[in-house]
CSV table of C-alpha atoms and ligand atoms in Angstrom, one decimal:
chain,number,residue,atom,x,y,z
A,86,MET,CA,18.9,18.3,-5.8
A,87,ARG,CA,18.2,14.7,-6.9
A,88,VAL,CA,19.0,11.6,-4.6
A,89,LEU,CA,19.7,8.1,-5.8
A,90,GLY,CA,18.3,5.5,-3.0
A,91,ILE,CA,19.5,2.1,-2.9
A,92,GLU,CA,17.9,-0.6,-0.6
A,93,THR,CA,19.2,-4.0,0.0
A,94,SER,CA,18.6,-4.9,3.5
A,95,CYS,CA,16.5,-8.0,2.9
A,96,ASP,CA,15.0,-9.6,0.1
A,97,GLU,CA,14.1,-6.5,-2.3
A,98,THR,CA,16.8,-5.1,-4.5
A,99,ALA,CA,15.5,-1.4,-4.9
A,100,ALA,CA,16.8,1.9,-6.4
A,101,ALA,CA,14.9,5.1,-6.9
A,102,VAL,CA,15.5,8.8,-7.7
A,103,VAL,CA,13.9,11.2,-5.3
A,104,ALA,CA,13.7,15.1,-5.9
A,105,PRO,CA,12.8,17.7,-3.3
A,106,GLY,CA,9.5,17.5,-2.0
A,107,PRO,CA,10.3,14.6,-1.4
A,108,THR,CA,8.9,13.5,-4.9
A,109,VAL,CA,9.3,10.3,-6.4
A,110,VAL,CA,11.1,10.6,-9.8
A,111,SER,CA,11.6,6.8,-10.4
A,112,SER,CA,11.4,3.8,-8.4
A,113,VAL,CA,12.4,0.3,-9.3
A,114,VAL,CA,11.7,-2.9,-6.9
A,115,SER,CA,13.2,-6.5,-7.9
A,116,SER,CA,11.5,-8.8,-5.4
A,117,GLN,CA,13.5,-12.1,-4.6
A,118,VAL,CA,10.3,-13.5,-3.5
A,119,ASP,CA,10.4,-16.5,-6.1
A,120,LEU,CA,13.9,-17.2,-5.2
A,121,HIS,CA,13.3,-17.7,-1.3
A,122,ALA,CA,9.8,-19.1,-1.6
A,123,ARG,CA,10.7,-22.9,-1.8
A,124,PHE,CA,12.8,-22.5,1.5
A,125,GLY,CA,10.0,-21.0,3.3
A,126,GLY,CA,11.9,-17.8,4.2
A,127,VAL,CA,14.8,-15.6,3.1
A,128,VAL,CA,18.0,-17.6,3.0
A,129,PRO,CA,20.7,-14.8,3.6
A,130,GLU,CA,23.6,-16.4,1.5
A,131,LEU,CA,21.0,-16.5,-1.6
A,132,ALA,CA,19.8,-12.9,-0.9
A,133,GLY,CA,23.3,-11.3,-0.9
A,134,ARG,CA,24.2,-13.0,-4.2
A,135,ALA,CA,21.0,-12.1,-5.9
A,136,HIS,CA,21.5,-8.4,-4.5
A,137,LEU,CA,24.9,-8.5,-6.4
A,138,GLU,CA,23.6,-9.9,-9.6
A,139,ARG,CA,20.5,-7.5,-9.8
A,140,LEU,CA,21.6,-4.2,-8.1
A,141,THR,CA,23.5,-2.7,-11.1
A,142,PRO,CA,20.8,-3.4,-13.7
A,143,VAL,CA,18.1,-2.0,-11.1
A,144,ILE,CA,20.2,1.1,-10.5
A,145,ASP,CA,20.5,1.5,-14.4
A,146,GLU,CA,16.8,1.4,-14.9
A,147,ALA,CA,15.9,3.7,-12.1
A,148,LEU,CA,18.4,6.2,-13.7
A,149,SER,CA,17.0,5.7,-17.1
A,150,ARG,CA,13.4,6.1,-15.8
A,151,ALA,CA,14.2,9.3,-14.3
A,152,GLY,CA,14.8,11.0,-17.7
A,153,PRO,CA,17.6,12.8,-19.0
A,154,ALA,CA,20.3,13.8,-16.6
A,155,GLY,CA,23.3,15.8,-16.5
A,156,GLU,CA,26.9,14.6,-15.5
A,157,PRO,CA,26.8,13.3,-12.7
A,158,PRO,CA,23.1,12.0,-12.9
A,159,VAL,CA,22.3,12.7,-9.3
A,160,ASP,CA,23.5,14.9,-6.7
A,161,ALA,CA,23.8,12.5,-3.8
A,162,VAL,CA,23.7,8.8,-3.1
A,163,ALA,CA,21.7,7.4,-0.1
A,164,VAL,CA,21.8,3.9,1.2
A,165,THR,CA,20.3,1.6,3.8
A,166,CYS,CA,23.3,0.9,6.4
A,167,GLY,CA,21.1,-1.2,8.8
A,168,PRO,CA,19.3,-3.0,10.2
A,169,GLY,CA,19.0,-5.8,8.0
A,170,LEU,CA,21.1,-8.8,6.7
A,171,MET,CA,24.8,-8.3,7.0
A,172,GLY,CA,25.7,-9.7,3.5
A,173,SER,CA,22.9,-8.2,1.8
A,174,LEU,CA,23.5,-4.5,3.5
A,175,LEU,CA,27.2,-4.8,2.4
A,176,VAL,CA,26.3,-5.1,-1.3
A,177,GLY,CA,24.2,-2.0,-1.3
A,178,LEU,CA,26.6,0.0,0.7
A,179,SER,CA,29.5,-0.8,-1.3
A,180,HIS,CA,27.8,0.0,-4.5
A,181,ALA,CA,26.6,3.3,-3.1
A,182,LYS,CA,30.1,4.2,-1.8
A,183,GLY,CA,31.6,3.2,-5.2
A,184,LEU,CA,28.9,5.4,-7.2
A,185,ALA,CA,29.4,8.5,-4.8
A,186,MET,CA,33.1,8.3,-5.3
A,187,ALA,CA,33.0,8.0,-9.1
A,188,TRP,CA,30.5,10.8,-9.4
A,189,ASP,CA,32.2,12.9,-6.8
A,190,VAL,CA,28.8,13.5,-4.7
A,191,PRO,CA,27.9,13.2,-1.1
A,192,PHE,CA,26.9,9.7,0.3
A,193,VAL,CA,24.8,9.0,3.3
A,194,GLY,CA,23.9,6.1,5.1
A,195,VAL,CA,20.2,5.7,6.2
A,196,ASN,CA,18.6,3.7,8.9
A,197,HIS,CA,16.0,1.3,7.2
A,198,LEU,CA,13.4,1.9,9.9
A,199,GLU,CA,13.7,5.7,9.4
A,200,GLY,CA,13.2,5.0,5.8
A,201,HIS,CA,9.7,3.4,6.6
A,202,LEU,CA,8.8,6.6,8.4
A,203,PHE,CA,9.6,8.7,5.4
A,204,ALA,CA,7.5,6.3,3.0
A,205,SER,CA,4.6,7.8,5.0
A,206,LEU,CA,5.8,11.3,4.0
A,207,LEU,CA,5.9,10.4,0.1
A,208,ASP,CA,2.3,9.5,0.5
A,209,HIS,CA,1.4,12.4,2.6
A,210,PRO,CA,3.7,15.4,2.0
A,211,ASP,CA,1.6,17.6,4.3
A,212,LEU,CA,2.2,15.3,7.4
A,213,ASP,CA,1.6,17.2,10.7
A,214,TRP,CA,3.0,16.2,14.1
A,215,PRO,CA,3.2,14.6,16.6
A,216,LEU,CA,2.2,11.2,15.1
A,217,VAL,CA,2.1,7.8,16.6
A,218,VAL,CA,4.0,5.4,14.1
A,219,LEU,CA,3.1,1.6,14.2
A,220,LEU,CA,5.9,0.2,12.1
A,221,VAL,CA,5.0,-3.7,11.6
A,222,SER,CA,7.3,-5.7,9.2
A,223,GLY,CA,8.8,-8.9,8.9
A,224,GLY,CA,11.8,-8.0,11.2
A,225,HIS,CA,10.2,-5.4,13.5
A,226,THR,CA,7.2,-4.3,15.4
A,227,VAL,CA,7.6,-1.0,16.9
A,228,LEU,CA,5.7,1.9,18.3
A,229,VAL,CA,7.1,5.1,17.9
A,230,LEU,CA,6.2,8.6,18.8
A,231,VAL,CA,7.4,10.9,16.0
A,232,GLU,CA,7.6,14.6,17.4
A,233,GLY,CA,9.0,16.0,14.2
A,234,LEU,CA,11.1,14.7,11.4
A,235,GLY,CA,14.3,13.1,13.1
A,236,ARG,CA,12.6,13.3,16.6
A,237,TYR,CA,11.6,9.9,17.7
A,238,ARG,CA,10.5,8.6,20.9
A,239,LEU,CA,10.3,4.7,21.2
A,240,LEU,CA,7.0,3.8,22.9
A,241,GLY,CA,7.2,0.1,22.7
A,242,GLN,CA,8.4,-3.0,20.5
A,243,THR,CA,8.1,-6.9,20.4
A,244,LEU,CA,9.6,-8.7,23.0
A,245,ASP,CA,9.9,-11.7,20.7
A,246,ASP,CA,8.6,-12.4,17.2
A,247,ALA,CA,7.8,-9.4,15.0
A,248,ALA,CA,4.2,-9.2,13.9
A,249,GLY,CA,5.3,-10.1,10.2
A,250,GLU,CA,7.2,-13.0,11.4
A,251,ALA,CA,4.2,-14.3,13.2
A,252,PHE,CA,2.3,-14.1,10.0
A,253,ASP,CA,4.9,-16.0,8.0
A,254,LYS,CA,5.4,-18.8,10.6
A,255,VAL,CA,1.7,-19.4,11.0
A,256,ALA,CA,1.1,-19.5,7.3
A,257,ARG,CA,3.9,-21.9,6.9
A,258,TYR,CA,2.5,-24.1,9.5
A,259,LEU,CA,-0.8,-24.0,7.5
A,260,GLY,CA,0.9,-24.8,4.4
A,261,LEU,CA,-0.1,-21.3,2.9
A,262,GLY,CA,3.4,-20.7,1.4
A,263,TYR,CA,5.5,-17.7,1.6
A,264,PRO,CA,5.5,-14.8,2.1
A,265,GLY,CA,2.6,-15.7,4.8
A,266,GLY,CA,1.1,-12.4,5.5
A,267,PRO,CA,-0.4,-11.8,2.0
A,268,ALA,CA,-1.7,-15.6,2.0
A,269,ILE,CA,-3.2,-15.2,5.4
A,270,ASP,CA,-4.9,-12.1,4.3
A,271,ARG,CA,-6.4,-13.7,1.2
A,272,VAL,CA,-7.4,-17.0,3.0
A,273,ALA,CA,-8.8,-15.1,6.1
A,274,ARG,CA,-11.5,-13.4,4.0
A,275,GLU,CA,-13.2,-16.9,3.7
A,276,GLY,CA,-12.9,-17.7,7.4
A,277,ASP,CA,-14.7,-17.1,10.8
A,278,PRO,CA,-12.5,-14.9,12.8
A,279,ARG,CA,-14.6,-15.9,16.0
A,280,ALA,CA,-13.8,-19.6,15.2
A,281,PHE,CA,-11.0,-19.8,17.8
A,282,ALA,CA,-10.5,-17.3,20.7
A,283,PHE,CA,-6.7,-17.0,20.5
A,284,PRO,CA,-4.9,-15.0,23.2
A,285,ARG,CA,-4.3,-11.2,22.9
A,286,ALA,CA,-0.9,-11.0,24.8
A,287,MET,CA,-0.4,-7.8,26.7
A,288,ARG,CA,-3.2,-6.1,24.8
A,289,ASP,CA,-4.4,-3.8,27.6
A,290,GLU,CA,-0.8,-3.2,29.3
A,291,GLY,CA,2.2,-1.3,28.3
A,292,PHE,CA,3.1,-0.5,24.7
A,293,ASP,CA,5.4,-3.7,24.1
A,294,PHE,CA,4.2,-6.7,22.0
A,295,SER,CA,4.5,-10.4,22.1
A,296,PHE,CA,3.5,-12.8,19.4
A,297,SER,CA,5.4,-16.0,20.2
A,298,GLY,CA,2.4,-17.3,22.5
A,299,LEU,CA,-0.1,-16.6,19.7
A,300,LYS,CA,1.7,-18.5,17.3
A,301,THR,CA,2.0,-21.6,19.8
A,302,ALA,CA,-1.8,-21.2,20.6
A,303,VAL,CA,-2.4,-21.7,16.9
A,304,VAL,CA,-0.3,-24.8,16.6
A,305,ARG,CA,-2.0,-26.2,19.8
A,306,SER,CA,-5.5,-25.5,18.5
A,307,VAL,CA,-4.7,-27.1,15.0
A,308,ASP,CA,-3.2,-30.2,16.9
A,309,LYS,CA,-6.6,-30.6,19.0
A,310,ALA,CA,-8.7,-29.9,16.1
A,311,PRO,CA,-7.0,-31.3,12.9
A,312,ASP,CA,-10.1,-31.0,10.8
A,313,ALA,CA,-10.3,-27.2,11.5
A,314,SER,CA,-10.4,-25.2,8.3
A,315,SER,CA,-7.4,-23.2,7.5
A,316,GLU,CA,-9.8,-20.2,6.6
A,317,ASP,CA,-11.1,-20.2,10.1
A,318,VAL,CA,-7.6,-20.5,11.9
A,319,ALA,CA,-6.2,-17.7,9.5
A,320,ALA,CA,-9.0,-15.4,10.2
A,321,SER,CA,-9.0,-16.0,14.0
A,322,PHE,CA,-5.2,-15.5,14.1
A,323,GLN,CA,-5.3,-12.3,12.1
A,324,GLU,CA,-8.0,-10.9,14.3
A,325,ALA,CA,-6.0,-11.6,17.2
A,326,VAL,CA,-2.9,-9.8,15.7
A,327,VAL,CA,-4.8,-6.8,14.5
A,328,ASP,CA,-6.8,-6.6,17.6
A,329,VAL,CA,-3.5,-6.1,19.9
A,330,LEU,CA,-1.9,-4.0,17.2
A,331,VAL,CA,-5.0,-1.4,17.0
A,332,ALA,CA,-5.6,-1.4,20.6
A,333,LYS,CA,-2.0,-0.3,21.6
A,334,ALA,CA,-1.6,2.2,18.7
A,335,ARG,CA,-5.0,3.6,19.8
A,336,ARG,CA,-3.8,3.8,23.5
A,337,ALA,CA,-0.3,5.3,22.6
A,338,ALA,CA,-2.1,8.1,20.6
A,339,ALA,CA,-4.3,9.0,23.4
A,340,ALA,CA,-1.5,8.9,25.9
A,341,THR,CA,0.8,11.2,23.9
A,342,GLY,CA,-1.8,13.3,22.4
A,343,ALA,CA,-0.8,12.4,18.8
A,344,ARG,CA,-2.7,14.0,16.0
A,345,GLY,CA,-2.9,10.6,14.4
A,346,VAL,CA,-1.8,7.2,13.8
A,347,CYS,CA,0.5,6.2,10.9
A,348,LEU,CA,1.3,2.7,9.7
A,349,ALA,CA,4.4,1.6,8.1
A,350,GLY,CA,6.3,-1.5,7.0
A,351,GLY,CA,5.0,-4.7,5.2
A,352,VAL,CA,2.2,-5.6,7.6
A,353,ALA,CA,0.5,-2.3,7.0
A,354,ALA,CA,-0.5,-4.1,3.5
A,355,ASN,CA,-2.8,-6.1,5.9
A,356,SER,CA,-6.4,-5.3,4.7
A,357,LEU,CA,-8.0,-6.0,8.2
A,358,LEU,CA,-5.4,-3.9,9.9
A,359,ARG,CA,-6.0,-1.0,7.4
A,360,ARG,CA,-9.7,-1.2,7.9
A,361,ARG,CA,-9.4,-1.4,11.6
A,362,ILE,CA,-7.1,1.5,12.0
A,363,GLU,CA,-9.3,3.9,10.1
A,364,GLU,CA,-12.2,3.0,12.0
A,365,ALA,CA,-10.4,3.2,15.3
A,366,CYS,CA,-8.9,6.6,14.4
A,367,ALA,CA,-12.4,7.9,13.2
A,368,GLN,CA,-14.1,6.9,16.4
A,369,ASP,CA,-11.3,8.8,18.2
A,370,GLY,CA,-11.4,12.0,16.0
A,371,ILE,CA,-7.6,11.5,14.9
A,372,GLU,CA,-6.2,11.1,11.6
A,373,ALA,CA,-5.3,7.6,10.1
A,374,LEU,CA,-2.3,7.5,7.7
A,375,VAL,CA,-2.5,4.4,5.8
A,376,PRO,CA,0.3,4.1,3.2
A,377,THR,CA,-0.3,2.9,-0.4
A,378,MET,CA,0.8,-0.6,-1.1
A,379,ALA,CA,3.8,0.3,-2.9
A,380,MET,CA,5.1,2.3,0.2
A,381,CYS,CA,4.4,-0.3,2.8
A,382,THR,CA,6.8,-2.8,1.4
A,383,ASP,CA,10.6,-2.2,1.1
A,384,ASN,CA,11.5,0.2,-1.6
A,385,ALA,CA,14.3,2.6,-2.3
A,386,ALA,CA,12.2,5.8,-2.8
A,387,MET,CA,11.7,6.0,1.0
A,388,ILE,CA,15.8,5.5,1.6
A,389,ALA,CA,16.3,8.5,-0.8
A,390,ALA,CA,13.6,10.6,0.9
A,391,ALA,CA,15.2,9.9,4.4
A,392,GLY,CA,18.9,10.3,2.8
A,393,GLN,CA,17.8,13.8,1.4
A,394,TRP,CA,16.5,14.9,4.9
A,395,ARG,CA,19.7,13.6,6.5
A,396,LEU,CA,21.9,15.1,4.2
A,397,ALA,CA,20.3,18.6,4.8
A,398,HIS,CA,20.2,18.0,8.7
A,399,GLY,CA,23.6,16.1,9.4
A,400,GLY,CA,25.6,16.2,6.1
A,401,PRO,CA,27.1,13.3,4.5
A,402,SER,CA,28.2,10.0,6.1
A,403,PRO,CA,32.1,9.3,6.6
A,404,TRP,CA,33.4,6.8,3.7
A,405,SER,CA,34.2,4.5,6.9
A,406,LEU,CA,30.4,4.0,7.6
A,407,GLY,CA,29.9,0.0,8.0
A,408,ALA,CA,26.7,-2.0,7.9
A,409,GLU,CA,25.0,-2.2,11.2
A,410,PRO,CA,22.8,-5.5,11.2
A,411,ASN,CA,21.0,-4.4,14.5
A,412,LEU,CA,20.8,-0.5,14.0
A,413,PHE,CA,17.9,1.0,16.0
A,414,LEU,CA,16.2,4.3,15.4
A,415,ALA,CA,17.9,7.2,16.9
A,416,ASP,CA,17.1,11.0,17.1
A,417,ALA,CA,18.8,13.1,14.7
A,418,ASP,CA,20.0,15.6,17.3
B,1358,KG4,O1,8.6,-4.3,5.4
B,1358,KG4,P1,8.9,-5.6,4.7
B,1358,KG4,O2,8.5,-5.6,3.1
B,1358,KG4,O3,10.1,-6.4,4.9
B,1358,KG4,C1,10.8,-6.2,6.1
B,1358,KG4,O4,11.6,-5.2,6.5
B,1358,KG4,O5,10.7,-7.1,7.0
B,1358,KG4,O6,7.9,-6.5,5.5
B,1358,KG4,C2,7.6,-8.0,5.1
B,1358,KG4,C3,6.7,-8.5,5.9
B,1358,KG4,C4,6.5,-10.3,5.9
B,1358,KG4,O7,6.5,-10.7,7.1
B,1358,KG4,C5,5.2,-10.4,5.3
B,1358,KG4,O8,4.6,-11.5,5.3
B,1358,KG4,C6,4.3,-9.2,5.8
B,1358,KG4,O9,5.3,-8.0,5.7
B,1358,KG4,N1,3.3,-8.8,5.0
B,1358,KG4,C7,2.0,-9.0,5.1
B,1358,KG4,C8,1.0,-8.6,4.2
B,1358,KG4,N2,1.8,-8.2,3.0
B,1358,KG4,C9,3.2,-8.3,3.8
B,1358,KG4,N3,1.4,-9.4,6.6
B,1358,KG4,C10,0.1,-9.2,6.7
B,1358,KG4,N4,-0.9,-9.0,5.6
B,1358,KG4,C11,-0.5,-8.6,4.5
B,1358,KG4,N5,-1.4,-8.3,3.6
B,1359,ZN,ZN1,11.4,-3.0,5.7
């Protein structure tokens, strides 16, 4: 059974074909970063329009890279139905419904966050549960206990900014451009992470996160020391974020008896976070599951993989399924 996955929740237009396993047969991602860079962030109106222009060629490319196919070319269509930008989600959802109707194959809506969890499965097909997943992206920062596929327990989440959002805002403040995460990661390599003692909000209590105070602390420090090097500020900021993320994930794994900690989402591409989580897990004698770079950022292979599982465990979605900008993770049963 081959599933076509479609992802248009934010600023990546993506399509992929996934076979059982799950195994990626083809995956195409068209990033809109250049389009939004001069505005310093994603402009929803532009994102929706760009998805509309790009989605058909991206799907064609994914199907043609998947090689010779029968009629219909796939056995099901999976699409992100939330969370994300309303106008962007609707483009993918309408396309998916149209294709599934034309091909007379099942159609299934996928939660983008569940997609990020399935990205780990594509990298590590022999995943063993329970696992603590730290899902850190531009829109979300959540700590989830995954007891098995489709069985999620929310341990904590951000009370204000997402981790990626904090990276993007601080990078913009430092004039490092957009997206801010990769820019801070790069610049921080030349800086001293001990130059500024930025706050570690709620580091040792509970499993919720808060990053807005850290962002304000960065602004105050730079106001007081305008000659401070951006490298030092970036390195100290990154150190503070990673310190909190790793401390909480590690504590969550100990509290729940998880076999390991799995990273997911765009911020999982951060080099310091990747290194620190591996060191922490090695010390604690548990597994660190760090995704490949392609599986950190938004892609449609993870949506197709999650859709394949959802189809097998709940069946197709109704044609009336709508886009849900604030969808949250829910158990399958
Ligand atoms: O998962 P993702 O591609 O899109 C969302 O669903 O939000 O995550 C994008 C976020 C952005 O905030 C970006 O700055 C951040 O991931 N990011 C990073 C790095 N690469 C991407 N943050 C820190 N370090 C990185 N190397
Ligand atoms: Zn994402």
